[in-house]
XYZ file of N, CA and C in Angstrom:
720
model
N 25.679 71.166 32.513
C 26.955 71.308 31.803
C 26.709 71.367 30.306
N 27.368 72.281 29.650
C 27.257 72.457 28.208
C 28.636 72.317 27.597
N 28.703 71.636 26.451
C 29.967 71.521 25.740
C 29.687 71.542 24.248
N 30.661 71.982 23.466
C 30.490 72.038 22.024
C 31.834 71.881 21.330
N 31.759 71.555 20.051
C 32.955 71.452 19.216
C 32.549 71.681 17.767
N 33.530 71.984 16.937
C 33.277 72.109 15.508
C 32.923 70.736 14.946
N 31.985 70.711 14.023
C 31.553 69.460 13.412
C 32.404 69.108 12.204
N 32.349 67.833 11.838
C 32.948 67.393 10.581
C 32.130 67.899 9.400
N 30.906 68.321 9.646
C 30.054 68.921 8.634
C 30.386 70.408 8.546
N 30.750 70.859 7.373
C 31.257 72.220 7.196
C 30.325 73.267 7.798
N 30.887 74.106 8.671
C 30.153 75.222 9.252
C 29.254 74.876 10.408
N 29.093 73.580 10.710
C 28.176 73.160 11.769
C 28.904 73.044 13.104
N 28.120 73.000 14.177
C 28.638 72.826 15.532
C 27.913 71.646 16.170
N 28.673 70.781 16.842
C 28.098 69.670 17.596
C 28.105 70.069 19.063
N 26.991 69.864 19.756
C 26.929 70.280 21.156
C 26.182 69.242 21.982
N 26.425 69.276 23.280
C 25.756 68.381 24.225
C 25.524 69.140 25.516
N 24.441 68.783 26.190
C 24.116 69.471 27.440
C 23.326 68.551 28.347
N 23.659 68.573 29.610
C 22.857 67.946 30.648
C 22.332 69.052 31.536
N 21.015 69.135 31.687
C 20.402 70.223 32.442
C 20.721 70.064 33.923
N 21.262 71.117 34.510
C 21.578 71.099 35.930
C 20.410 71.599 36.761
N 20.483 71.442 38.078
C 19.407 71.906 38.968
C 19.186 73.415 38.819
N 17.972 73.790 38.530
C 17.640 75.205 38.413
C 18.233 75.908 37.216
N 18.852 75.155 36.301
C 19.523 75.782 35.162
C 18.528 76.096 34.047
N 18.563 77.314 33.541
C 17.748 77.712 32.404
C 18.682 78.334 31.371
N 18.803 77.699 30.216
C 19.680 78.212 29.165
C 18.823 78.867 28.092
N 18.847 80.170 28.045
C 18.073 80.924 27.061
C 18.733 80.755 25.697
N 17.965 80.304 24.720
C 18.476 80.095 23.363
C 18.132 81.316 22.528
N 19.149 82.023 22.067
C 18.939 83.257 21.326
C 18.899 82.999 19.821
N 18.176 83.827 19.080
C 18.166 83.684 17.618
C 19.580 83.768 17.056
N 19.879 82.874 16.099
C 21.210 82.882 15.487
C 21.176 82.581 13.997
N 19.966 82.475 13.414
C 19.854 82.184 11.989
C 20.071 80.727 11.647
N 20.142 79.853 12.660
C 20.472 78.450 12.444
C 19.275 77.534 12.700
N 19.403 76.296 12.226
C 18.480 75.217 12.545
C 19.283 74.112 13.213
N 18.649 73.382 14.134
C 19.328 72.318 14.870
C 18.605 70.986 14.710
N 19.397 69.929 14.574
C 18.906 68.564 14.715
C 19.176 68.167 16.154
N 18.140 67.756 16.900
C 18.241 67.561 18.339
C 17.899 66.131 18.756
N 18.614 65.656 19.756
C 18.275 64.417 20.459
C 18.058 64.788 21.917
N 16.898 64.367 22.456
C 16.602 64.672 23.861
C 16.134 63.404 24.553
N 17.019 62.827 25.333
C 16.697 61.626 26.114
C 15.900 60.594 25.318
N 16.399 60.254 24.126
C 15.813 59.166 23.363
C 14.903 59.575 22.226
N 14.583 60.865 22.082
C 13.714 61.314 21.002
C 14.447 62.323 20.123
N 14.067 62.335 18.838
C 14.700 63.230 17.868
C 13.751 64.359 17.481
N 14.295 65.574 17.450
C 13.527 66.765 17.141
C 14.305 67.637 16.160
N 13.613 68.635 15.653
C 14.251 69.693 14.868
C 13.847 71.028 15.470
N 14.826 71.895 15.655
C 14.552 73.260 16.107
C 14.690 74.185 14.909
N 13.617 74.871 14.587
C 13.656 75.793 13.467
C 14.331 77.102 13.831
N 14.509 77.978 12.865
C 15.148 79.274 13.130
C 14.250 80.143 14.004
N 14.823 80.753 15.008
C 14.059 81.562 15.960
C 14.082 83.040 15.578
N 12.986 83.714 15.866
C 12.937 85.166 15.727
C 12.980 85.849 17.085
N 12.924 85.066 18.155
C 13.007 85.602 19.507
C 13.583 84.510 20.405
N 13.935 84.856 21.605
C 14.565 83.900 22.512
C 13.630 82.750 22.836
N 14.213 81.566 22.955
C 13.458 80.369 23.324
C 14.016 79.847 24.646
N 13.134 79.583 25.594
C 13.562 79.074 26.897
C 13.032 77.652 27.053
N 13.901 76.650 26.958
C 13.443 75.260 27.073
C 12.861 74.984 28.454
N 11.866 74.122 28.481
C 11.263 73.683 29.729
C 11.715 72.250 29.972
N 12.805 72.090 30.705
C 13.379 70.760 30.917
C 13.787 70.595 32.373
N 13.523 69.419 32.916
C 13.878 69.130 34.304
C 15.365 68.826 34.429
N 15.872 68.968 35.629
C 17.278 68.651 35.893
C 17.553 67.200 35.522
N 18.705 66.998 34.888
C 19.108 65.656 34.502
C 18.778 65.289 33.075
N 17.932 66.078 32.412
C 17.594 65.801 31.018
C 18.823 66.026 30.148
N 19.066 65.094 29.232
C 20.237 65.174 28.354
C 19.824 65.620 26.951
N 20.624 66.500 26.408
C 20.442 66.961 25.039
C 21.717 66.700 24.243
N 21.550 66.464 22.947
C 22.659 66.508 21.998
C 22.133 67.217 20.767
N 22.997 67.926 20.063
C 22.517 68.667 18.909
C 23.581 68.880 17.858
N 23.123 69.058 16.644
C 23.963 69.522 15.541
C 23.345 70.820 15.053
N 24.087 71.906 15.208
C 23.609 73.219 14.780
C 24.184 73.506 13.399
N 23.303 73.513 12.402
C 23.746 73.752 11.031
C 24.098 75.225 10.835
N 25.002 75.487 9.918
C 25.320 76.869 9.568
C 24.081 77.532 8.975
N 23.945 78.856 9.096
C 22.795 79.527 8.507
C 22.622 79.167 7.031
N 21.433 78.705 6.681
C 21.139 78.332 5.302
C 21.397 76.885 4.959
N 22.074 76.127 5.843
C 22.432 74.743 5.538
C 21.395 73.734 6.025
N 20.565 74.106 6.978
C 19.608 73.170 7.548
C 18.614 72.581 6.552
N 18.014 73.398 5.676
C 17.020 72.849 4.749
C 17.557 71.734 3.859
N 18.811 71.829 3.415
C 19.384 70.802 2.547
C 19.528 69.472 3.277
N 19.754 69.511 4.582
C 19.909 68.282 5.360
C 18.574 67.726 5.837
N 17.650 68.609 6.176
C 16.398 68.186 6.789
C 15.263 68.020 5.786
N 15.432 68.597 4.593
C 14.450 68.392 3.544
C 13.203 69.236 3.656
N 13.301 70.389 4.296
C 12.130 71.249 4.447
C 12.594 72.712 4.428
N 11.849 73.609 3.765
C 12.218 75.031 3.783
C 12.237 75.563 5.211
N 13.186 76.423 5.496
C 13.368 76.901 6.865
C 12.143 77.627 7.400
N 11.432 78.359 6.546
C 10.301 79.152 7.057
C 9.172 78.273 7.586
N 9.104 77.017 7.146
C 8.061 76.122 7.649
C 8.304 75.723 9.106
N 9.527 75.912 9.576
C 9.866 75.547 10.957
C 10.196 76.764 11.811
N 9.947 77.954 11.296
C 10.286 79.169 12.039
C 9.594 79.190 13.400
N 10.400 79.414 14.449
C 9.909 79.496 15.832
C 9.201 78.217 16.280
N 9.617 77.080 15.737
C 8.969 75.814 16.091
C 10.001 74.767 16.500
N 9.573 73.847 17.369
C 10.299 72.613 17.688
C 9.363 71.470 17.315
N 9.785 70.633 16.385
C 8.917 69.550 15.919
C 9.669 68.230 15.978
N 8.922 67.150 16.157
C 9.550 65.834 16.148
C 10.030 65.513 14.738
N 11.191 64.890 14.658
C 11.776 64.567 13.362
C 10.864 63.647 12.561
N 10.058 62.830 13.248
C 9.141 61.917 12.568
C 8.094 62.653 11.746
N 7.920 63.950 11.995
C 6.989 64.731 11.184
C 7.608 65.092 9.833
N 8.928 64.935 9.723
C 9.637 65.296 8.495
C 10.198 64.084 7.766
N 10.640 63.096 8.517
C 11.223 61.882 7.956
C 10.326 60.690 8.282
N 10.484 59.562 7.559
C 9.674 58.375 7.860
C 9.800 57.950 9.320
N 8.649 57.649 9.949
C 8.630 57.339 11.373
C 9.497 56.155 11.757
N 9.473 55.095 10.941
C 10.276 53.912 11.251
C 11.755 54.214 11.250
N 12.203 54.998 10.284
C 13.611 55.382 10.211
C 14.008 56.199 11.432
N 13.150 57.134 11.829
C 13.450 57.990 12.980
C 13.540 57.164 14.256
N 12.637 56.202 14.439
C 12.697 55.345 15.635
C 14.005 54.558 15.689
N 14.405 54.007 14.563
C 15.659 53.234 14.534
C 16.860 54.126 14.844
N 16.862 55.315 14.278
C 17.971 56.239 14.538
C 18.013 56.636 16.011
N 16.855 56.927 16.588
C 16.794 57.330 17.996
C 17.289 56.220 18.899
N 16.896 54.987 18.613
C 17.349 53.843 19.426
C 18.856 53.659 19.307
N 19.369 53.797 18.087
C 20.814 53.628 17.873
C 21.602 54.707 18.619
N 21.114 55.935 18.563
C 21.808 57.033 19.247
C 21.779 56.825 20.758
N 20.643 56.383 21.291
C 20.506 56.190 22.731
C 21.443 55.124 23.264
N 21.837 54.188 22.419
C 22.697 53.093 22.856
C 24.177 53.451 22.832
N 24.528 54.592 22.262
C 25.940 54.961 22.141
C 26.405 55.733 23.378
N 27.705 55.670 23.697
C 28.215 56.443 24.832
C 28.299 57.940 24.549
N 28.245 58.328 23.267
C 28.362 59.736 22.881
C 27.247 60.070 21.886
N 26.043 60.378 22.386
C 24.915 60.665 21.483
C 25.189 61.813 20.511
N 25.961 62.799 20.936
C 26.215 63.948 20.063
C 26.980 63.525 18.815
N 27.997 62.680 18.985
C 28.767 62.220 17.832
C 27.929 61.306 16.945
N 27.074 60.491 17.548
C 26.175 59.637 16.768
C 25.191 60.484 15.971
N 24.703 61.562 16.579
C 23.793 62.466 15.886
C 24.512 63.166 14.733
N 25.759 63.511 14.945
C 26.558 64.131 13.882
C 26.673 63.192 12.688
N 26.837 61.895 12.933
C 26.922 60.920 11.851
C 25.637 60.908 11.029
N 24.490 61.022 11.716
C 23.207 61.096 11.022
C 23.161 62.339 10.137
N 23.585 63.474 10.679
C 23.566 64.725 9.917
C 24.484 64.649 8.702
N 25.642 64.036 8.872
C 26.585 63.894 7.757
C 25.994 63.047 6.638
N 25.276 61.997 7.025
C 24.701 61.093 6.031
C 23.582 61.763 5.237
N 22.882 62.700 5.861
C 21.731 63.336 5.211
C 22.049 64.702 4.615
N 23.235 65.221 4.891
C 23.561 66.583 4.463
C 23.569 66.704 2.939
N 22.884 67.707 2.441
C 22.924 68.028 1.032
C 23.767 69.269 0.806
N 23.806 69.729 -0.407
C 24.591 70.923 -0.735
C 23.721 72.159 -0.558
N 24.065 73.031 0.407
C 23.266 74.248 0.594
C 23.333 75.145 -0.636
N 22.349 76.006 -0.766
C 22.314 76.984 -1.844
C 23.556 77.872 -1.736
N 24.487 77.803 -2.711
C 25.732 78.574 -2.590
C 25.494 80.079 -2.551
N 24.464 80.533 -3.246
C 24.183 81.962 -3.234
C 23.744 82.417 -1.845
N 22.930 81.589 -1.174
C 22.478 81.932 0.164
C 23.615 81.819 1.182
N 24.560 80.933 0.924
C 25.731 80.863 1.791
C 26.519 82.174 1.711
N 26.634 82.706 0.498
C 27.322 83.993 0.328
C 26.558 85.105 1.029
N 25.235 85.075 0.923
C 24.415 86.079 1.603
C 24.658 86.035 3.104
N 24.641 84.829 3.680
C 24.855 84.692 5.123
C 26.242 85.190 5.519
N 27.235 84.864 4.735
C 28.605 85.286 5.056
C 28.733 86.805 5.008
N 28.139 87.429 4.003
C 28.234 88.880 3.881
C 27.478 89.582 5.010
N 26.279 89.098 5.318
C 25.517 89.720 6.400
C 26.191 89.493 7.748
N 26.785 88.313 7.932
C 27.512 88.038 9.180
C 28.695 88.970 9.349
N 29.263 89.405 8.227
C 30.399 90.325 8.274
C 29.967 91.776 8.399
N 28.647 92.026 8.384
C 28.149 93.381 8.574
C 27.799 94.134 7.314
N 27.770 93.451 6.167
C 27.426 94.127 4.919
C 25.944 94.505 4.920
N 25.595 95.655 4.355
C 24.181 96.058 4.272
C 23.393 95.101 3.372
N 22.093 95.009 3.626
C 21.247 94.102 2.848
C 21.232 94.506 1.372
N 21.071 95.793 1.084
C 21.004 96.241 -0.308
C 22.295 95.926 -1.056
N 23.427 96.160 -0.398
C 24.709 95.862 -1.041
C 24.887 94.364 -1.232
N 24.370 93.582 -0.301
C 24.455 92.123 -0.423
C 23.631 91.635 -1.595
N 22.416 92.164 -1.734
C 21.558 91.786 -2.862
C 22.236 92.104 -4.183
N 22.847 93.272 -4.264
C 23.539 93.667 -5.494
C 24.731 92.756 -5.761
N 25.454 92.394 -4.702
C 26.653 91.564 -4.856
C 26.328 90.176 -5.379
N 25.169 89.624 -4.987
C 24.810 88.272 -5.428
C 23.891 88.295 -6.643
N 23.572 89.481 -7.140
C 22.788 89.590 -8.362
C 21.319 89.272 -8.218
N 20.740 89.565 -7.056
C 19.321 89.303 -6.822
C 18.584 90.599 -6.540
N 17.330 90.672 -7.025
C 16.476 91.784 -6.662
C 15.976 91.611 -5.243
N 15.385 92.660 -4.701
C 14.933 92.621 -3.304
C 13.911 91.508 -3.075
N 12.965 91.334 -3.981
C 11.942 90.297 -3.805
C 12.544 88.901 -3.914
N 13.424 88.727 -4.885
C 14.071 87.421 -5.033
C 14.878 87.073 -3.794
N 15.630 88.031 -3.294
C 16.444 87.789 -2.106
C 15.568 87.447 -0.915
N 14.465 88.150 -0.760
C 13.577 87.876 0.369
C 12.987 86.475 0.268
N 12.516 86.099 -0.918
C 11.897 84.783 -1.101
C 12.903 83.658 -0.833
N 14.086 83.788 -1.376
C 15.084 82.734 -1.190
C 15.620 82.719 0.235
N 15.628 83.872 0.889
C 16.046 83.914 2.294
C 15.040 83.201 3.186
N 13.754 83.323 2.876
C 12.742 82.616 3.654
C 12.980 81.112 3.604
N 13.286 80.596 2.415
C 13.542 79.162 2.275
C 14.816 78.737 2.986
N 15.850 79.563 2.915
C 17.159 79.179 3.450
C 17.299 79.447 4.943
N 16.797 80.602 5.397
C 17.046 81.034 6.773
C 15.788 81.065 7.652
N 14.631 81.061 7.028
C 13.395 81.108 7.801
C 12.790 82.490 7.891
N 13.549 83.506 7.550
C 13.053 84.876 7.556
C 13.834 85.695 6.542
N 13.392 86.921 6.332
C 14.006 87.761 5.313
C 15.400 88.232 5.689
N 16.108 88.817 4.723
C 17.494 89.223 4.964
C 17.635 90.327 6.011
N 16.643 91.195 6.152
C 16.741 92.259 7.162
C 16.699 91.670 8.567
N 15.807 90.698 8.775
C 15.758 90.034 10.079
C 17.035 89.259 10.331
N 17.518 88.537 9.326
C 18.771 87.793 9.484
C 19.913 88.737 9.829
N 19.969 89.890 9.177
C 21.028 90.859 9.463
C 20.964 91.327 10.914
N 19.764 91.569 11.430
C 19.608 91.973 12.837
C 20.100 90.872 13.777
N 19.688 89.654 13.482
C 20.071 88.520 14.323
C 21.585 88.351 14.347
N 22.214 88.407 13.185
C 23.665 88.209 13.110
C 24.419 89.377 13.723
N 23.859 90.580 13.616
C 24.491 91.741 14.257
C 24.464 91.594 15.772
N 23.331 91.108 16.304
C 23.258 90.879 17.745
C 24.259 89.821 18.178
N 24.396 88.773 17.393
C 25.368 87.729 17.726
C 26.792 88.284 17.725
N 27.105 89.165 16.760
C 28.447 89.777 16.741
C 28.681 90.576 18.013
N 27.687 91.356 18.411
C 27.821 92.175 19.612
C 28.010 91.318 20.852
N 27.220 90.247 20.966
C 27.313 89.390 22.151
C 28.640 88.653 22.214
N 29.153 88.255 21.059
C 30.476 87.625 21.050
C 31.526 88.569 21.643
N 31.417 89.841 21.298
C 32.362 90.828 21.830
C 32.145 91.050 23.323
N 30.876 91.160 23.728
C 30.560 91.370 25.138
C 31.115 90.236 25.990
N 31.000 89.006 25.503
C 31.452 87.849 26.285
C 32.968 87.753 26.373
N 33.676 88.500 25.541
C 35.138 88.550 25.663
C 35.600 89.729 26.520
N 34.625 90.478 27.061
C 34.978 91.572 27.957
C 34.965 92.949 27.330
N 34.562 93.056 26.068
C 34.500 94.368 25.422
C 33.357 95.175 26.036
N 33.578 96.432 26.409
C 32.508 97.259 26.975
C 31.300 97.345 26.042
N 30.114 97.476 26.635
C 28.887 97.434 25.849
C 28.875 98.472 24.725
N 29.224 99.696 25.017
C 29.179 100.750 24.005
C 30.123 100.446 22.849
N 31.309 99.959 23.176
C 32.287 99.624 22.144
C 31.817 98.426 21.318
N 31.242 97.438 21.983
C 30.731 96.250 21.285
C 29.598 96.641 20.340
N 28.738 97.543 20.782
C 27.614 97.978 19.950
C 28.110 98.599 18.651
N 29.067 99.520 18.747
C 29.575 100.196 17.553
C 30.323 99.231 16.647
N 31.121 98.346 17.226
C 31.900 97.396 16.430
C 30.997 96.415 15.681
N 29.848 96.100 16.277
C 28.936 95.140 15.655
C 28.060 95.774 14.579
N 27.986 97.117 14.579
C 27.188 97.795 13.571
C 25.951 98.490 14.093
N 25.769 98.531 15.421
C 24.660 99.279 16.009
C 24.995 100.767 16.041
N 23.972 101.601 16.109
C 24.199 103.043 16.146
C 24.868 103.467 17.442
N 24.463 102.833 18.563
C 25.026 103.152 19.864
C 24.604 102.063 20.849
N 24.984 102.230 22.116
C 24.654 101.221 23.124
C 23.144 101.101 23.326
N 22.413 102.205 23.241
C 20.964 102.157 23.412
C 20.309 101.318 22.313
N 20.839 101.436 21.098
C 20.340 100.629 19.980
C 20.553 99.146 20.267
N 21.735 98.800 20.735
C 22.026 97.404 21.078
C 21.108 96.917 22.194
N 20.858 97.761 23.185
C 19.981 97.377 24.289
C 18.562 97.102 23.796
N 18.081 97.905 22.852
C 16.744 97.675 22.294
C 16.692 96.357 21.524
N 17.718 96.110 20.727
C 17.775 94.855 19.972
C 17.827 93.654 20.915
N 18.531 93.820 22.024
C 18.626 92.746 23.009
C 17.251 92.456 23.609
N 16.509 93.485 23.927
C 15.160 93.282 24.481
C 14.233 92.649 23.452
N 14.302 93.136 22.188
C 13.382 92.661 21.154
C 13.664 91.211 20.753
N 14.925 90.882 20.571
C 15.291 89.569 20.031
C 15.591 88.535 21.112
N 16.128 88.990 22.240
C 16.567 88.051 23.272
C 15.685 88.059 24.510
N 14.870 89.104 24.674
C 13.978 89.148 25.823
C 14.682 89.309 27.147
N 15.862 89.879 27.128
C 16.621 90.076 28.361
C 17.544 91.275 28.181
N 18.369 91.543 29.184
C 19.310 92.659 29.102
C 20.716 92.139 28.853
N 21.583 93.018 28.422
C 22.977 92.640 28.196
C 23.620 92.125 29.472
N 23.381 92.804 30.568
C 24.003 92.401 31.830
C 23.504 91.031 32.276
N 22.191 90.821 32.198
C 21.631 89.536 32.613
C 22.154 88.408 31.732
N 22.251 88.664 30.439
C 22.748 87.630 29.530
C 24.211 87.307 29.817
N 25.020 88.337 29.998
C 26.448 88.123 30.235
C 26.679 87.358 31.532
N 25.915 87.674 32.553
C 26.080 86.981 33.838
C 25.663 85.516 33.728
N 24.556 85.258 33.015
C 24.097 83.872 32.856
C 25.049 83.069 31.994
N 25.665 83.718 31.012
C 26.540 83.009 30.087
C 27.874 82.619 30.710
N 28.277 83.299 31.775
C 29.584 83.013 32.373
C 29.729 81.555 32.779
N 28.644 80.957 33.246
C 28.727 79.594 33.761
C 28.575 78.532 32.691
N 28.135 78.938 31.463
C 27.859 77.912 30.465
C 28.508 78.148 29.121
N 29.215 79.220 28.912
C 29.826 79.476 27.613
C 31.183 78.790 27.541
N 31.364 77.807 26.636
C 32.635 77.107 26.536
C 33.689 77.910 25.796
N 34.938 77.588 26.038
C 36.036 78.190 25.306
C 36.207 77.445 23.996
N 36.165 78.106 22.826
C 36.243 77.405 21.553
C 37.563 76.630 21.422
N 37.477 75.453 20.812
C 38.665 74.659 20.522
C 38.292 73.616 19.495
N 39.256 72.844 19.040
C 38.994 71.839 18.030
C 38.383 70.590 18.591
N 38.396 70.407 19.903
C 37.794 69.228 20.526
C 36.698 69.689 21.455
N 36.150 68.768 22.250
C 35.070 69.152 23.172
C 35.546 70.250 24.110
N 34.762 71.301 24.201
C 35.006 72.370 25.157
C 33.913 72.287 26.198
N 34.273 72.387 27.449
C 33.325 72.137 28.524
C 33.150 73.375 29.377
N 31.868 73.605 29.795
C 31.592 74.693 30.744
C 30.687 74.158 31.831
């Protein structure tokens, strides 16, 4: 079972999951970083450039805070590119004694996800406002060159600051966010070809290639798997 809700931390999402028998939840790139609790241990998931498939037995519990694109480094204290495509224990980033105490406190609560959110709120810093604008513009489908011009950065400057904020350059982030736009449409029932064009792909074949490259699966396979675990958005816990 998977559930999520909007966080008290601006732009973030709080989520929880208990792995069911035979359940495999493919995690697709989204430009985000997550603070994770898994059955008593704390981890950080860096920004992905390709799909990640967790290896977890049935009954394993997860809780997470998914930071908005560009917001993770300010809370976790490390540039995003250092964690790209990695899952690391939080003790590698924060003092070990502090992490142990936090993990024990979270494990004792009836709602680990909300307890984890409290930790994220306490550590959250102010994200780079310029990079927040970059993420918002790219999420809306703006071209990379136009985005660089809008925020007053040269191509090299934008690339360097994007590595720190998002874990990869603006072109990769734009691809990732475009795929997310398309999948959001697909999951609401929009036909693949129409979703591809609306998201900014050249055609359905382009979207299919991006799906294979970034997600390692097909649109049909993803949509079928998502039916059982995609929650309906709301202001409180949404359950699937």
